[in-house]
């Protein structure tokens, strides 16, 4: 029997892996003792406003963890596992959104998350270097469902804090909760798209807004408007998907318009959709997996906050600490109209040279400028091009 585990990392990675010869119950029973957490908030880093990152320890060693409610188990990078001296066990069959991932192994580790101690937990060990190259920092640990099963998790985006509260003695916040439904090994809840109810996975590991199954989207006519393309990079490599913007997406009573929506062929879940951080960051979250419920308390401006969108049509990856390599040119975008090609190298933006600090700098957000803004891009050969930003999906 196989144990399916789904992981979504950056900016959209779906990983389903299975371990032969064990049941889900056996997997759960393999977990070691848990020490109740202290109900205290710790600060997190909201990396590029796309991932929740905070300190943990693994086998007593400090590490950075990326929080992912859509991962059914914790994942540790191969290089970091080697430094920890983890003993690798059986091989794990894994696949991404579409393609298989090789070299995934089973191991056990002790995790300490803000005094929540998860001892001798089964973890997947795999190469996360492709994700690290995109975010330009080491990705050591993807912290999955275990922490949500063991504690009530509260995420305060306004204060950039996260707290892990004991399940026993938990006092619910004011207001009625939303029900969580078990969707395979994940949790989903009901949203509405154009007035119709849709089951959607609750996914703090999805850096985008909304993911929908492509067949479902086509059947509902969700791709009838302007459709472009985007590149998602994960452990299974790069994958192009269709992207559009949807109006009348209702989440926890708030109607959102202009929601960036990627249509993925064969979405790796039992639900038709997946709600990510571009939406969830508009709410104060209290997540109680054990009680199959959560509270989404919207910010005052939740409905009017503009969604961040790429208005250039270029996807770029830092290279050699001084260039940006074009990895994708979006269909129907200003970049495509201007003749940009994959593989071209950019050395400066509006006269500012690319340097190793680019990924964490304000300069890295140049593609999200307002429509009509003109950006001057200097290529590696010294030639200069002007690119006018525009809405194209």
GROMACS .gro file of C-alpha atoms in nm:
model
  393
    1UNK     CA    1   0.000   0.000   0.000
    2UNK     CA    2   0.122   0.349  -0.078
    3UNK     CA    3   0.110   0.660   0.138
    4UNK     CA    4   0.039   0.966  -0.077
    5UNK     CA    5   0.203   1.288   0.035
    6UNK     CA    6   0.148   1.618  -0.144
    7UNK     CA    7   0.392   1.908  -0.121
    8UNK     CA    8   0.366   2.247  -0.280
    9UNK     CA    9   0.673   2.464  -0.250
   10UNK     CA   10   0.769   2.759  -0.472
   11UNK     CA   11   0.609   2.913  -0.663
   12UNK     CA   12   0.395   2.610  -0.736
   13UNK     CA   13   0.522   2.259  -0.674
   14UNK     CA   14   0.305   1.956  -0.621
   15UNK     CA   15   0.476   1.644  -0.494
   16UNK     CA   16   0.291   1.320  -0.438
   17UNK     CA   17   0.504   1.042  -0.292
   18UNK     CA   18   0.430   0.695  -0.171
   19UNK     CA   19   0.607   0.437   0.041
   20UNK     CA   20   0.541   0.076  -0.049
   21UNK     CA   21   0.469  -0.176   0.222
   22UNK     CA   22   0.313   0.053   0.480
   23UNK     CA   23  -0.030   0.189   0.557
   24UNK     CA   24  -0.126   0.540   0.656
   25UNK     CA   25  -0.190   0.413   1.007
   26UNK     CA   26   0.155   0.259   1.023
   27UNK     CA   27   0.304   0.586   0.906
   28UNK     CA   28   0.127   0.775   1.185
   29UNK     CA   29   0.222   0.518   1.446
   30UNK     CA   30   0.587   0.554   1.349
   31UNK     CA   31   0.589   0.905   1.495
   32UNK     CA   32   0.758   0.946   1.830
   33UNK     CA   33   0.653   1.133   2.141
   34UNK     CA   34   0.524   1.487   2.130
   35UNK     CA   35   0.588   1.752   2.393
   36UNK     CA   36   0.309   2.006   2.425
   37UNK     CA   37   0.399   2.346   2.279
   38UNK     CA   38   0.426   2.671   2.468
   39UNK     CA   39   0.155   2.911   2.357
   40UNK     CA   40   0.393   3.188   2.254
   41UNK     CA   41   0.424   3.370   1.923
   42UNK     CA   42   0.752   3.377   1.733
   43UNK     CA   43   0.847   3.603   1.446
   44UNK     CA   44   0.851   3.473   1.091
   45UNK     CA   45   1.009   3.606   0.775
   46UNK     CA   46   0.760   3.650   0.490
   47UNK     CA   47   1.011   3.584   0.212
   48UNK     CA   48   0.931   3.799  -0.093
   49UNK     CA   49   0.574   3.800   0.048
   50UNK     CA   50   0.551   3.445  -0.084
   51UNK     CA   51   0.666   3.201   0.185
   52UNK     CA   52   0.648   3.174   0.565
   53UNK     CA   53   0.996   3.104   0.702
   54UNK     CA   54   1.092   3.065   1.069
   55UNK     CA   55   1.359   2.895   1.285
   56UNK     CA   56   1.333   2.537   1.407
   57UNK     CA   57   1.582   2.274   1.514
   58UNK     CA   58   1.632   1.933   1.355
   59UNK     CA   59   1.816   1.678   1.568
   60UNK     CA   60   1.928   1.969   1.783
   61UNK     CA   61   2.072   2.167   1.492
   62UNK     CA   62   1.930   2.512   1.398
   63UNK     CA   63   1.751   2.527   1.065
   64UNK     CA   64   1.508   2.737   0.863
   65UNK     CA   65   1.167   2.587   0.793
   66UNK     CA   66   0.917   2.675   0.525
   67UNK     CA   67   0.558   2.625   0.646
   68UNK     CA   68   0.335   2.420   0.418
   69UNK     CA   69  -0.013   2.314   0.530
   70UNK     CA   70  -0.046   2.136   0.196
   71UNK     CA   71   0.241   1.895   0.266
   72UNK     CA   72   0.136   1.566   0.425
   73UNK     CA   73   0.483   1.512   0.571
   74UNK     CA   74   0.796   1.710   0.640
   75UNK     CA   75   1.068   1.720   0.372
   76UNK     CA   76   1.439   1.773   0.441
   77UNK     CA   77   1.686   1.874   0.171
   78UNK     CA   78   1.939   1.607   0.080
   79UNK     CA   79   2.245   1.825   0.147
   80UNK     CA   80   2.111   1.931   0.488
   81UNK     CA   81   2.022   1.570   0.576
   82UNK     CA   82   2.383   1.477   0.498
   83UNK     CA   83   2.510   1.744   0.738
   84UNK     CA   84   2.273   1.612   1.004
   85UNK     CA   85   2.397   1.260   0.950
   86UNK     CA   86   2.046   1.126   0.895
   87UNK     CA   87   2.032   0.755   0.822
   88UNK     CA   88   1.855   0.712   0.489
   89UNK     CA   89   1.618   0.417   0.461
   90UNK     CA   90   1.378   0.297   0.193
   91UNK     CA   91   1.330   0.473  -0.137
   92UNK     CA   92   1.014   0.674  -0.186
   93UNK     CA   93   0.828   0.696  -0.514
   94UNK     CA   94   0.753   1.058  -0.589
   95UNK     CA   95   0.606   1.270  -0.862
   96UNK     CA   96   0.555   1.638  -0.910
   97UNK     CA   97   0.266   1.812  -1.084
   98UNK     CA   98   0.336   1.600  -1.390
   99UNK     CA   99   0.676   1.435  -1.373
  100UNK     CA  100   0.841   1.180  -1.141
  101UNK     CA  101   1.108   1.285  -0.892
  102UNK     CA  102   1.397   1.048  -0.835
  103UNK     CA  103   1.622   0.993  -0.538
  104UNK     CA  104   1.366   1.051  -0.261
  105UNK     CA  105   1.444   0.858   0.059
  106UNK     CA  106   1.282   0.794   0.394
  107UNK     CA  107   1.451   0.899   0.721
  108UNK     CA  108   1.359   0.984   1.081
  109UNK     CA  109   1.435   1.307   1.267
  110UNK     CA  110   1.357   1.497   1.587
  111UNK     CA  111   1.189   1.832   1.517
  112UNK     CA  112   1.159   2.120   1.765
  113UNK     CA  113   0.918   2.389   1.647
  114UNK     CA  114   0.888   2.675   1.897
  115UNK     CA  115   0.902   2.423   2.186
  116UNK     CA  116   0.667   2.183   2.010
  117UNK     CA  117   0.883   1.870   2.008
  118UNK     CA  118   0.810   1.607   1.744
  119UNK     CA  119   1.042   1.317   1.812
  120UNK     CA  120   1.152   1.042   1.576
  121UNK     CA  121   0.927   1.159   1.294
  122UNK     CA  122   0.937   1.004   0.947
  123UNK     CA  123   1.053   1.260   0.691
  124UNK     CA  124   1.118   1.257   0.320
  125UNK     CA  125   1.470   1.343   0.210
  126UNK     CA  126   1.502   1.493  -0.138
  127UNK     CA  127   1.700   1.743  -0.340
  128UNK     CA  128   1.549   2.093  -0.301
  129UNK     CA  129   1.832   2.272  -0.482
  130UNK     CA  130   1.606   2.371  -0.775
  131UNK     CA  131   1.383   2.559  -0.532
  132UNK     CA  132   1.684   2.710  -0.358
  133UNK     CA  133   1.812   2.848  -0.689
  134UNK     CA  134   1.482   3.026  -0.748
  135UNK     CA  135   1.466   3.191  -0.405
  136UNK     CA  136   1.844   3.234  -0.383
  137UNK     CA  137   1.870   3.100  -0.030
  138UNK     CA  138   1.901   2.750   0.114
  139UNK     CA  139   1.574   2.560   0.151
  140UNK     CA  140   1.652   2.319   0.432
  141UNK     CA  141   1.316   2.201   0.564
  142UNK     CA  142   0.957   2.204   0.437
  143UNK     CA  143   0.749   2.168   0.753
  144UNK     CA  144   0.433   1.976   0.672
  145UNK     CA  145   0.116   1.845   0.828
  146UNK     CA  146   0.265   1.706   1.150
  147UNK     CA  147   0.274   2.046   1.317
  148UNK     CA  148  -0.089   2.115   1.220
  149UNK     CA  149  -0.199   1.778   1.361
  150UNK     CA  150  -0.022   1.842   1.693
  151UNK     CA  151  -0.119   2.205   1.760
  152UNK     CA  152  -0.353   2.487   1.669
  153UNK     CA  153  -0.152   2.718   1.445
  154UNK     CA  154  -0.218   3.093   1.448
  155UNK     CA  155  -0.067   3.312   1.175
  156UNK     CA  156  -0.074   3.690   1.212
  157UNK     CA  157   0.046   3.843   0.885
  158UNK     CA  158   0.008   4.199   1.013
  159UNK     CA  159   0.253   4.135   1.299
  160UNK     CA  160   0.455   3.868   1.113
  161UNK     CA  161   0.413   3.623   1.401
  162UNK     CA  162   0.312   3.259   1.428
  163UNK     CA  163   0.201   3.070   1.740
  164UNK     CA  164   0.154   2.700   1.815
  165UNK     CA  165  -0.113   2.639   2.080
  166UNK     CA  166  -0.188   2.310   2.257
  167UNK     CA  167  -0.493   2.133   2.118
  168UNK     CA  168  -0.605   2.058   2.471
  169UNK     CA  169  -0.741   2.370   2.639
  170UNK     CA  170  -0.756   2.568   2.313
  171UNK     CA  171  -0.999   2.857   2.337
  172UNK     CA  172  -1.157   2.938   2.002
  173UNK     CA  173  -1.148   3.299   1.882
  174UNK     CA  174  -1.473   3.493   1.830
  175UNK     CA  175  -1.685   3.414   1.528
  176UNK     CA  176  -1.803   3.103   1.351
  177UNK     CA  177  -1.534   2.870   1.212
  178UNK     CA  178  -1.509   2.736   0.861
  179UNK     CA  179  -1.528   2.360   0.833
  180UNK     CA  180  -1.224   2.170   0.709
  181UNK     CA  181  -1.282   1.856   0.505
  182UNK     CA  182  -1.027   1.578   0.472
  183UNK     CA  183  -0.921   1.571   0.109
  184UNK     CA  184  -0.695   1.269   0.094
  185UNK     CA  185  -0.416   1.358   0.337
  186UNK     CA  186  -0.485   1.731   0.296
  187UNK     CA  187  -0.751   1.969   0.426
  188UNK     CA  188  -0.993   2.157   0.206
  189UNK     CA  189  -1.273   2.406   0.259
  190UNK     CA  190  -1.550   2.553   0.047
  191UNK     CA  191  -1.501   2.873  -0.149
  192UNK     CA  192  -1.713   3.015  -0.431
  193UNK     CA  193  -1.608   3.098  -0.785
  194UNK     CA  194  -1.861   3.305  -0.982
  195UNK     CA  195  -2.125   3.213  -0.724
  196UNK     CA  196  -2.071   2.836  -0.746
  197UNK     CA  197  -1.932   2.642  -0.445
  198UNK     CA  198  -1.593   2.481  -0.505
  199UNK     CA  199  -1.385   2.259  -0.275
  200UNK     CA  200  -1.036   2.404  -0.237
  201UNK     CA  201  -0.725   2.282  -0.055
  202UNK     CA  202  -0.599   2.514   0.218
  203UNK     CA  203  -0.234   2.555   0.118
  204UNK     CA  204   0.015   2.781   0.295
  205UNK     CA  205   0.286   2.635   0.073
  206UNK     CA  206   0.128   2.773  -0.244
  207UNK     CA  207   0.288   3.112  -0.304
  208UNK     CA  208   0.024   3.216  -0.557
  209UNK     CA  209  -0.343   3.303  -0.538
  210UNK     CA  210  -0.562   3.029  -0.678
  211UNK     CA  211  -0.480   2.702  -0.850
  212UNK     CA  212  -0.753   2.516  -1.038
  213UNK     CA  213  -0.755   2.187  -1.221
  214UNK     CA  214  -0.735   2.269  -1.592
  215UNK     CA  215  -1.012   2.031  -1.699
  216UNK     CA  216  -1.235   2.173  -1.425
  217UNK     CA  217  -1.152   2.529  -1.535
  218UNK     CA  218  -1.232   2.458  -1.897
  219UNK     CA  219  -1.556   2.284  -1.805
  220UNK     CA  220  -1.664   2.586  -1.599
  221UNK     CA  221  -1.557   2.837  -1.864
  222UNK     CA  222  -1.298   2.991  -1.634
  223UNK     CA  223  -1.046   3.026  -1.916
  224UNK     CA  224  -1.276   3.226  -2.141
  225UNK     CA  225  -1.102   3.557  -2.069
  226UNK     CA  226  -0.745   3.665  -2.133
  227UNK     CA  227  -0.516   3.368  -2.078
  228UNK     CA  228  -0.137   3.375  -2.066
  229UNK     CA  229   0.134   3.139  -1.939
  230UNK     CA  230   0.359   3.123  -1.636
  231UNK     CA  231   0.651   2.908  -1.527
  232UNK     CA  232   0.640   2.713  -1.202
  233UNK     CA  233   0.969   2.577  -1.067
  234UNK     CA  234   0.989   2.299  -0.812
  235UNK     CA  235   1.172   1.983  -0.723
  236UNK     CA  236   1.041   1.818  -1.040
  237UNK     CA  237   1.181   2.099  -1.254
  238UNK     CA  238   1.011   2.378  -1.446
  239UNK     CA  239   0.658   2.346  -1.580
  240UNK     CA  240   0.448   2.588  -1.781
  241UNK     CA  241   0.083   2.642  -1.695
  242UNK     CA  242  -0.200   2.863  -1.814
  243UNK     CA  243  -0.275   3.173  -1.605
  244UNK     CA  244  -0.571   3.408  -1.599
  245UNK     CA  245  -0.746   3.649  -1.358
  246UNK     CA  246  -1.081   3.564  -1.203
  247UNK     CA  247  -1.344   3.788  -1.051
  248UNK     CA  248  -1.605   3.692  -0.791
  249UNK     CA  249  -1.388   3.455  -0.591
  250UNK     CA  250  -1.543   3.439  -0.243
  251UNK     CA  251  -1.331   3.326   0.051
  252UNK     CA  252  -1.465   3.341   0.408
  253UNK     CA  253  -1.736   3.588   0.311
  254UNK     CA  254  -1.504   3.827   0.124
  255UNK     CA  255  -1.549   3.865  -0.253
  256UNK     CA  256  -1.216   3.907  -0.433
  257UNK     CA  257  -1.169   4.031  -0.788
  258UNK     CA  258  -0.872   4.006  -1.024
  259UNK     CA  259  -0.743   3.691  -0.853
  260UNK     CA  260  -0.435   3.547  -1.030
  261UNK     CA  261  -0.533   3.190  -1.116
  262UNK     CA  262  -0.315   2.915  -1.259
  263UNK     CA  263  -0.481   2.624  -1.440
  264UNK     CA  264  -0.278   2.307  -1.375
  265UNK     CA  265  -0.327   1.987  -1.570
  266UNK     CA  266  -0.394   1.705  -1.323
  267UNK     CA  267  -0.390   1.912  -1.003
  268UNK     CA  268  -0.241   1.685  -0.734
  269UNK     CA  269  -0.534   1.675  -0.493
  270UNK     CA  270  -0.888   1.544  -0.464
  271UNK     CA  271  -1.024   1.900  -0.466
  272UNK     CA  272  -1.079   2.108  -0.780
  273UNK     CA  273  -0.892   2.411  -0.648
  274UNK     CA  274  -0.615   2.524  -0.415
  275UNK     CA  275  -0.605   2.852  -0.219
  276UNK     CA  276  -0.259   3.000  -0.162
  277UNK     CA  277  -0.082   3.278   0.022
  278UNK     CA  278  -0.171   3.563  -0.214
  279UNK     CA  279  -0.526   3.517  -0.084
  280UNK     CA  280  -0.465   3.384   0.269
  281UNK     CA  281  -0.231   3.670   0.365
  282UNK     CA  282  -0.541   3.896   0.375
  283UNK     CA  283  -0.669   3.712   0.681
  284UNK     CA  284  -0.568   3.643   1.040
  285UNK     CA  285  -0.555   3.264   1.047
  286UNK     CA  286  -0.636   3.024   1.330
  287UNK     CA  287  -0.601   2.667   1.203
  288UNK     CA  288  -0.731   2.369   1.400
  289UNK     CA  289  -0.675   2.052   1.198
  290UNK     CA  290  -0.761   1.829   1.495
  291UNK     CA  291  -1.101   1.995   1.518
  292UNK     CA  292  -1.149   2.006   1.138
  293UNK     CA  293  -1.205   2.380   1.152
  294UNK     CA  294  -1.034   2.716   1.106
  295UNK     CA  295  -1.103   3.084   1.147
  296UNK     CA  296  -1.023   3.332   0.869
  297UNK     CA  297  -1.066   3.685   1.003
  298UNK     CA  298  -1.033   3.926   0.709
  299UNK     CA  299  -0.830   4.245   0.717
  300UNK     CA  300  -1.036   4.562   0.683
  301UNK     CA  301  -0.908   4.604   0.326
  302UNK     CA  302  -0.909   4.237   0.232
  303UNK     CA  303  -1.144   4.292  -0.063
  304UNK     CA  304  -0.964   4.598  -0.199
  305UNK     CA  305  -0.597   4.498  -0.170
  306UNK     CA  306  -0.457   4.474  -0.521
  307UNK     CA  307  -0.310   4.140  -0.622
  308UNK     CA  308   0.054   4.145  -0.725
  309UNK     CA  309   0.092   4.050  -1.091
  310UNK     CA  310   0.380   4.017  -1.333
  311UNK     CA  311   0.318   4.294  -1.588
  312UNK     CA  312   0.637   4.243  -1.786
  313UNK     CA  313   0.590   3.883  -1.894
  314UNK     CA  314   0.946   3.779  -1.807
  315UNK     CA  315   1.045   3.512  -1.557
  316UNK     CA  316   1.410   3.548  -1.456
  317UNK     CA  317   1.659   3.358  -1.241
  318UNK     CA  318   1.977   3.510  -1.092
  319UNK     CA  319   2.296   3.379  -1.250
  320UNK     CA  320   2.656   3.420  -1.136
  321UNK     CA  321   2.548   3.689  -0.889
  322UNK     CA  322   2.546   3.959  -1.159
  323UNK     CA  323   2.297   3.860  -1.426
  324UNK     CA  324   1.932   3.765  -1.458
  325UNK     CA  325   1.872   3.484  -1.703
  326UNK     CA  326   1.534   3.488  -1.882
  327UNK     CA  327   1.369   3.152  -1.816
  328UNK     CA  328   1.021   3.219  -1.958
  329UNK     CA  329   0.845   3.469  -2.184
  330UNK     CA  330   0.470   3.478  -2.117
  331UNK     CA  331   0.221   3.436  -2.397
  332UNK     CA  332   0.068   3.767  -2.509
  333UNK     CA  333   0.285   3.970  -2.273
  334UNK     CA  334   0.475   4.296  -2.334
  335UNK     CA  335   0.798   4.094  -2.330
  336UNK     CA  336   0.675   3.862  -2.603
  337UNK     CA  337   0.561   4.158  -2.813
  338UNK     CA  338   0.907   4.314  -2.770
  339UNK     CA  339   1.079   3.998  -2.894
  340UNK     CA  340   1.244   3.876  -2.573
  341UNK     CA  341   1.387   3.524  -2.582
  342UNK     CA  342   1.461   3.258  -2.320
  343UNK     CA  343   1.831   3.254  -2.230
  344UNK     CA  344   1.898   3.626  -2.266
  345UNK     CA  345   2.095   3.784  -1.981
  346UNK     CA  346   2.006   4.110  -1.806
  347UNK     CA  347   2.282   4.292  -1.619
  348UNK     CA  348   2.100   4.605  -1.494
  349UNK     CA  349   1.749   4.743  -1.441
  350UNK     CA  350   1.693   5.119  -1.469
  351UNK     CA  351   2.067   5.162  -1.430
  352UNK     CA  352   2.091   4.950  -1.113
  353UNK     CA  353   2.336   4.663  -1.154
  354UNK     CA  354   2.230   4.310  -1.061
  355UNK     CA  355   2.427   4.187  -0.759
  356UNK     CA  356   2.407   3.893  -0.515
  357UNK     CA  357   2.158   4.083  -0.299
  358UNK     CA  358   1.906   4.113  -0.582
  359UNK     CA  359   1.655   3.843  -0.467
  360UNK     CA  360   1.592   4.019  -0.134
  361UNK     CA  361   1.597   4.372  -0.274
  362UNK     CA  362   1.318   4.607  -0.379
  363UNK     CA  363   1.464   4.594  -0.729
  364UNK     CA  364   1.352   4.230  -0.761
  365UNK     CA  365   0.990   4.348  -0.771
  366UNK     CA  366   1.030   4.547  -1.090
  367UNK     CA  367   0.796   4.319  -1.289
  368UNK     CA  368   0.509   4.410  -1.053
  369UNK     CA  369   0.510   4.783  -1.137
  370UNK     CA  370   0.195   4.967  -1.248
  371UNK     CA  371   0.066   4.947  -1.605
  372UNK     CA  372   0.235   5.204  -1.828
  373UNK     CA  373   0.560   5.214  -1.633
  374UNK     CA  374   0.860   5.191  -1.865
  375UNK     CA  375   1.158   4.988  -1.745
  376UNK     CA  376   1.506   5.017  -1.899
  377UNK     CA  377   1.686   4.681  -1.916
  378UNK     CA  378   2.054   4.651  -2.005
  379UNK     CA  379   2.169   4.318  -2.145
  380UNK     CA  380   2.498   4.141  -2.091
  381UNK     CA  381   2.631   4.270  -2.426
  382UNK     CA  382   2.561   4.631  -2.321
  383UNK     CA  383   2.256   4.681  -2.542
  384UNK     CA  384   1.957   4.855  -2.385
  385UNK     CA  385   1.585   4.779  -2.422
  386UNK     CA  386   1.278   4.957  -2.294
  387UNK     CA  387   0.985   4.749  -2.172
  388UNK     CA  388   0.644   4.902  -2.101
  389UNK     CA  389   0.453   4.717  -1.829
  390UNK     CA  390   0.091   4.624  -1.897
  391UNK     CA  391  -0.191   4.395  -1.789
  392UNK     CA  392  -0.196   4.091  -2.015
  393UNK     CA  393  -0.403   3.833  -1.825
   0.00000   0.00000   0.00000
